[in-house]
């Protein structure tokens, strides 16, 4: 105790600094004594660290310097900077929580879970929350890998056409069909057109993704006593896919006896001349703005196209309608679609109606999934630009050929049949030959370029091992 007072007396001799230090020491003692009670454990620890740093600064300031050591002053400055750094890095005590802060969420609200969906962990859940020692590590269950069968069924549900298009597009197309037929009957009453009708995959339940295309068929009624069919392979084109329609018995029934004689070139009914006449009527003679205003849409004939095509824009859909003059004779369905080139009298034989009817007939006989497989494949070809020319008839014919050998077309075997179709398509592309199901003489790949065949073959060959690439 005497030593304490002696030390205090020495400090008083130094300009009264000892009294100031003594007063500060008393304040620190009181604060430290009551810090645990007032501030809690964390607050008391913070205050003790700050007090220790301040005391060290005061002791160093009042302690006599060693004048014999030239580095004493520099050392004292360095220690002072360290003490100041200690004070600055001392963690601040948590501020008092305000009433309005209690209503703010500490973490962002969790997203509601969709049934069957796995919760996604947030980054905040892992920050500052180390697993306790000895706690068992819970392994997260791995994501379930879908089989090809499940992926195909899931893809089929994504290919559905919106309901509004399924109901609106046929209704709109039929209204345009009626207006067009009424116009041709009044403008060209001498031409015996049959009753116009619609055709296409939408009406047959095979359309996918969007209803954007409809075919409008214009039946050309011919007198069987005045016209006959000539196979294309018997002509100079040597193509079994086309036919020619020849005018007969001109000696007994001279030119002019048939209303269609005006469309002849030589002695053959020219599909090209008929198309050109109808194209002029569509572009120059029909008041499409008035018809469009009546139907609540905008109709434009496509002027630059070789085909007879109308573009229709409605508030809810955009539609393309292609017109096809069609001749049905001797169980043949011939379209006025001549090939590019100098030959303009050829008519293309269409097997679309027979192909679709056969697929539906087979599915009805064994409750098969051919139509489901066809829709998936059509969607695959539609979503892949390099496979556009493969959709439709080529895919349908491959399925029909496989139906003669693969008998199990139940929905449970959809993945196997899908893989088999891809393999068959690759094999046909390697040969460059896909025979028509209803006429094996016709090669459905005859109109493809070698570069197109190579590109399609490469894409499908890769898809055999990774089919999910085409199902995205």
PDB file of N, CA, C and O in Angstrom, residues 93-126:
ATOM      1  N   UNK A  93     -20.278  -3.504 -30.694  1.00  0.00           N
ATOM      2  CA  UNK A  93     -21.393  -4.231 -30.065  1.00  0.00           C
ATOM      3  C   UNK A  93     -22.648  -4.060 -30.905  1.00  0.00           C
ATOM      4  O   UNK A  93     -22.818  -3.056 -31.595  1.00  0.00           O
ATOM      5  N   UNK A  94     -23.482  -5.077 -30.880  1.00  0.00           N
ATOM      6  CA  UNK A  94     -24.714  -4.966 -31.682  1.00  0.00           C
ATOM      7  C   UNK A  94     -25.556  -3.805 -31.222  1.00  0.00           C
ATOM      8  O   UNK A  94     -25.724  -3.589 -30.029  1.00  0.00           O
ATOM      9  N   UNK A  95     -26.049  -3.060 -32.250  1.00  0.00           N
ATOM     10  CA  UNK A  95     -26.874  -1.907 -31.895  1.00  0.00           C
ATOM     11  C   UNK A  95     -28.231  -2.378 -31.404  1.00  0.00           C
ATOM     12  O   UNK A  95     -28.702  -3.469 -31.716  1.00  0.00           O
ATOM     13  N   UNK A  96     -28.811  -1.481 -30.620  1.00  0.00           N
ATOM     14  CA  UNK A  96     -30.109  -1.816 -30.055  1.00  0.00           C
ATOM     15  C   UNK A  96     -31.140  -1.908 -31.162  1.00  0.00           C
ATOM     16  O   UNK A  96     -31.230  -1.044 -32.031  1.00  0.00           O
ATOM     17  N   UNK A  97     -31.911  -2.980 -31.124  1.00  0.00           N
ATOM     18  CA  UNK A  97     -32.880  -3.215 -32.195  1.00  0.00           C
ATOM     19  C   UNK A  97     -34.062  -2.290 -32.037  1.00  0.00           C
ATOM     20  O   UNK A  97     -34.616  -2.132 -30.947  1.00  0.00           O
ATOM     21  N   UNK A  98     -34.419  -1.648 -33.165  1.00  0.00           N
ATOM     22  CA  UNK A  98     -35.562  -0.762 -33.143  1.00  0.00           C
ATOM     23  C   UNK A  98     -36.847  -1.556 -33.357  1.00  0.00           C
ATOM     24  O   UNK A  98     -36.840  -2.651 -33.900  1.00  0.00           O
ATOM     25  N   UNK A  99     -37.952  -0.919 -32.995  1.00  0.00           N
ATOM     26  CA  UNK A  99     -39.239  -1.605 -33.118  1.00  0.00           C
ATOM     27  C   UNK A  99     -39.566  -1.901 -34.572  1.00  0.00           C
ATOM     28  O   UNK A  99     -40.069  -2.968 -34.916  1.00  0.00           O
ATOM     29  N   UNK A 100     -39.227  -0.899 -35.469  1.00  0.00           N
ATOM     30  CA  UNK A 100     -39.566  -1.130 -36.879  1.00  0.00           C
ATOM     31  C   UNK A 100     -38.724  -2.212 -37.491  1.00  0.00           C
ATOM     32  O   UNK A 100     -39.092  -2.794 -38.512  1.00  0.00           O
ATOM     33  N   UNK A 101     -37.533  -2.505 -36.936  1.00  0.00           N
ATOM     34  CA  UNK A 101     -36.686  -3.553 -37.492  1.00  0.00           C
ATOM     35  C   UNK A 101     -37.260  -4.940 -37.258  1.00  0.00           C
ATOM     36  O   UNK A 101     -36.902  -5.885 -37.937  1.00  0.00           O
ATOM     37  N   UNK A 102     -38.142  -5.054 -36.247  1.00  0.00           N
ATOM     38  CA  UNK A 102     -38.685  -6.375 -35.924  1.00  0.00           C
ATOM     39  C   UNK A 102     -39.597  -6.890 -37.026  1.00  0.00           C
ATOM     40  O   UNK A 102     -39.821  -8.094 -37.141  1.00  0.00           O
ATOM     41  N   UNK A 103     -40.138  -5.965 -37.818  1.00  0.00           N
ATOM     42  CA  UNK A 103     -41.034  -6.392 -38.900  1.00  0.00           C
ATOM     43  C   UNK A 103     -40.304  -6.777 -40.165  1.00  0.00           C
ATOM     44  O   UNK A 103     -40.894  -7.288 -41.094  1.00  0.00           O
ATOM     45  N   UNK A 104     -38.972  -6.516 -40.256  1.00  0.00           N
ATOM     46  CA  UNK A 104     -38.199  -6.861 -41.447  1.00  0.00           C
ATOM     47  C   UNK A 104     -37.702  -8.288 -41.355  1.00  0.00           C
ATOM     48  O   UNK A 104     -37.137  -8.675 -40.327  1.00  0.00           O
ATOM     49  N   UNK A 105     -37.884  -9.096 -42.408  1.00  0.00           N
ATOM     50  CA  UNK A 105     -37.399 -10.487 -42.352  1.00  0.00           C
ATOM     51  C   UNK A 105     -35.882 -10.528 -42.377  1.00  0.00           C
ATOM     52  O   UNK A 105     -35.234  -9.748 -43.051  1.00  0.00           O
ATOM     53  N   UNK A 106     -35.331 -11.443 -41.603  1.00  0.00           N
ATOM     54  CA  UNK A 106     -33.886 -11.610 -41.564  1.00  0.00           C
ATOM     55  C   UNK A 106     -33.374 -12.261 -42.841  1.00  0.00           C
ATOM     56  O   UNK A 106     -32.279 -11.984 -43.286  1.00  0.00           O
ATOM     57  N   UNK A 107     -34.139 -13.157 -43.445  1.00  0.00           N
ATOM     58  CA  UNK A 107     -33.748 -13.837 -44.672  1.00  0.00           C
ATOM     59  C   UNK A 107     -34.865 -13.673 -45.687  1.00  0.00           C
ATOM     60  O   UNK A 107     -36.030 -13.492 -45.324  1.00  0.00           O
ATOM     61  N   UNK A 108     -34.538 -13.709 -46.982  1.00  0.00           N
ATOM     62  CA  UNK A 108     -35.605 -13.631 -47.989  1.00  0.00           C
ATOM     63  C   UNK A 108     -36.580 -14.778 -47.828  1.00  0.00           C
ATOM     64  O   UNK A 108     -36.195 -15.885 -47.443  1.00  0.00           O
ATOM     65  N   UNK A 109     -37.866 -14.521 -48.087  1.00  0.00           N
ATOM     66  CA  UNK A 109     -38.859 -15.579 -47.890  1.00  0.00           C
ATOM     67  C   UNK A 109     -38.607 -16.755 -48.801  1.00  0.00           C
ATOM     68  O   UNK A 109     -38.158 -16.607 -49.929  1.00  0.00           O
ATOM     69  N   UNK A 110     -38.869 -17.936 -48.291  1.00  0.00           N
ATOM     70  CA  UNK A 110     -38.656 -19.163 -49.063  1.00  0.00           C
ATOM     71  C   UNK A 110     -39.684 -19.255 -50.162  1.00  0.00           C
ATOM     72  O   UNK A 110     -40.849 -18.889 -49.994  1.00  0.00           O
ATOM     73  N   UNK A 111     -39.254 -19.725 -51.307  1.00  0.00           N
ATOM     74  CA  UNK A 111     -40.157 -19.894 -52.433  1.00  0.00           C
ATOM     75  C   UNK A 111     -41.056 -21.111 -52.194  1.00  0.00           C
ATOM     76  O   UNK A 111     -40.594 -22.138 -51.719  1.00  0.00           O
ATOM     77  N   UNK A 112     -42.356 -20.983 -52.542  1.00  0.00           N
ATOM     78  CA  UNK A 112     -43.229 -22.150 -52.362  1.00  0.00           C
ATOM     79  C   UNK A 112     -42.821 -23.282 -53.271  1.00  0.00           C
ATOM     80  O   UNK A 112     -42.416 -23.075 -54.404  1.00  0.00           O
ATOM     81  N   UNK A 113     -42.930 -24.482 -52.778  1.00  0.00           N
ATOM     82  CA  UNK A 113     -42.522 -25.660 -53.533  1.00  0.00           C
ATOM     83  C   UNK A 113     -43.662 -26.131 -54.416  1.00  0.00           C
ATOM     84  O   UNK A 113     -44.815 -26.171 -54.005  1.00  0.00           O
ATOM     85  N   UNK A 114     -43.318 -26.440 -55.653  1.00  0.00           N
ATOM     86  CA  UNK A 114     -44.271 -27.062 -56.565  1.00  0.00           C
ATOM     87  C   UNK A 114     -44.295 -28.558 -56.271  1.00  0.00           C
ATOM     88  O   UNK A 114     -43.249 -29.157 -56.047  1.00  0.00           O
ATOM     89  N   UNK A 115     -45.467 -29.187 -56.244  1.00  0.00           N
ATOM     90  CA  UNK A 115     -45.502 -30.634 -55.958  1.00  0.00           C
ATOM     91  C   UNK A 115     -44.613 -31.406 -56.896  1.00  0.00           C
ATOM     92  O   UNK A 115     -44.664 -31.244 -58.103  1.00  0.00           O
ATOM     93  N   UNK A 116     -43.748 -32.243 -56.323  1.00  0.00           N
ATOM     94  CA  UNK A 116     -42.828 -33.059 -57.106  1.00  0.00           C
ATOM     95  C   UNK A 116     -41.527 -32.378 -57.418  1.00  0.00           C
ATOM     96  O   UNK A 116     -40.687 -32.929 -58.098  1.00  0.00           O
ATOM     97  N   UNK A 117     -41.342 -31.104 -56.945  1.00  0.00           N
ATOM     98  CA  UNK A 117     -40.114 -30.373 -57.233  1.00  0.00           C
ATOM     99  C   UNK A 117     -39.218 -30.375 -56.019  1.00  0.00           C
ATOM    100  O   UNK A 117     -39.681 -30.213 -54.880  1.00  0.00           O
ATOM    101  N   UNK A 118     -37.914 -30.550 -56.202  1.00  0.00           N
ATOM    102  CA  UNK A 118     -36.959 -30.569 -55.115  1.00  0.00           C
ATOM    103  C   UNK A 118     -36.653 -29.145 -54.679  1.00  0.00           C
ATOM    104  O   UNK A 118     -36.545 -28.244 -55.499  1.00  0.00           O
ATOM    105  N   UNK A 119     -36.537 -28.867 -53.347  1.00  0.00           N
ATOM    106  CA  UNK A 119     -36.176 -27.526 -52.897  1.00  0.00           C
ATOM    107  C   UNK A 119     -34.763 -27.190 -53.307  1.00  0.00           C
ATOM    108  O   UNK A 119     -33.877 -28.025 -53.289  1.00  0.00           O
ATOM    109  N   UNK A 120     -34.547 -25.930 -53.704  1.00  0.00           N
ATOM    110  CA  UNK A 120     -33.231 -25.452 -54.113  1.00  0.00           C
ATOM    111  C   UNK A 120     -32.579 -24.748 -52.934  1.00  0.00           C
ATOM    112  O   UNK A 120     -33.144 -23.797 -52.391  1.00  0.00           O
ATOM    113  N   UNK A 121     -31.407 -25.194 -52.456  1.00  0.00           N
ATOM    114  CA  UNK A 121     -30.765 -24.547 -51.317  1.00  0.00           C
ATOM    115  C   UNK A 121     -30.328 -23.148 -51.681  1.00  0.00           C
ATOM    116  O   UNK A 121     -29.878 -22.882 -52.779  1.00  0.00           O
ATOM    117  N   UNK A 122     -30.482 -22.202 -50.716  1.00  0.00           N
ATOM    118  CA  UNK A 122     -30.045 -20.835 -50.905  1.00  0.00           C
ATOM    119  C   UNK A 122     -28.652 -20.658 -50.361  1.00  0.00           C
ATOM    120  O   UNK A 122     -28.221 -21.358 -49.454  1.00  0.00           O
ATOM    121  N   UNK A 123     -27.969 -19.634 -50.883  1.00  0.00           N
ATOM    122  CA  UNK A 123     -26.604 -19.389 -50.451  1.00  0.00           C
ATOM    123  C   UNK A 123     -26.571 -18.944 -48.999  1.00  0.00           C
ATOM    124  O   UNK A 123     -25.646 -19.238 -48.262  1.00  0.00           O
ATOM    125  N   UNK A 124     -27.647 -18.194 -48.554  1.00  0.00           N
ATOM    126  CA  UNK A 124     -27.657 -17.698 -47.180  1.00  0.00           C
ATOM    127  C   UNK A 124     -27.730 -18.827 -46.169  1.00  0.00           C
ATOM    128  O   UNK A 124     -27.346 -18.663 -45.004  1.00  0.00           O
ATOM    129  N   UNK A 125     -28.252 -19.985 -46.580  1.00  0.00           N
ATOM    130  CA  UNK A 125     -28.383 -21.090 -45.642  1.00  0.00           C
ATOM    131  C   UNK A 125     -27.048 -21.665 -45.241  1.00  0.00           C
ATOM    132  O   UNK A 125     -26.951 -22.389 -44.260  1.00  0.00           O
ATOM    133  N   UNK A 126     -25.980 -21.385 -46.018  1.00  0.00           N
ATOM    134  CA  UNK A 126     -24.680 -21.981 -45.739  1.00  0.00           C
ATOM    135  C   UNK A 126     -23.713 -21.006 -45.114  1.00  0.00           C
ATOM    136  O   UNK A 126     -22.599 -21.368 -44.778  1.00  0.00           O
TER     137      UNK A 126
END
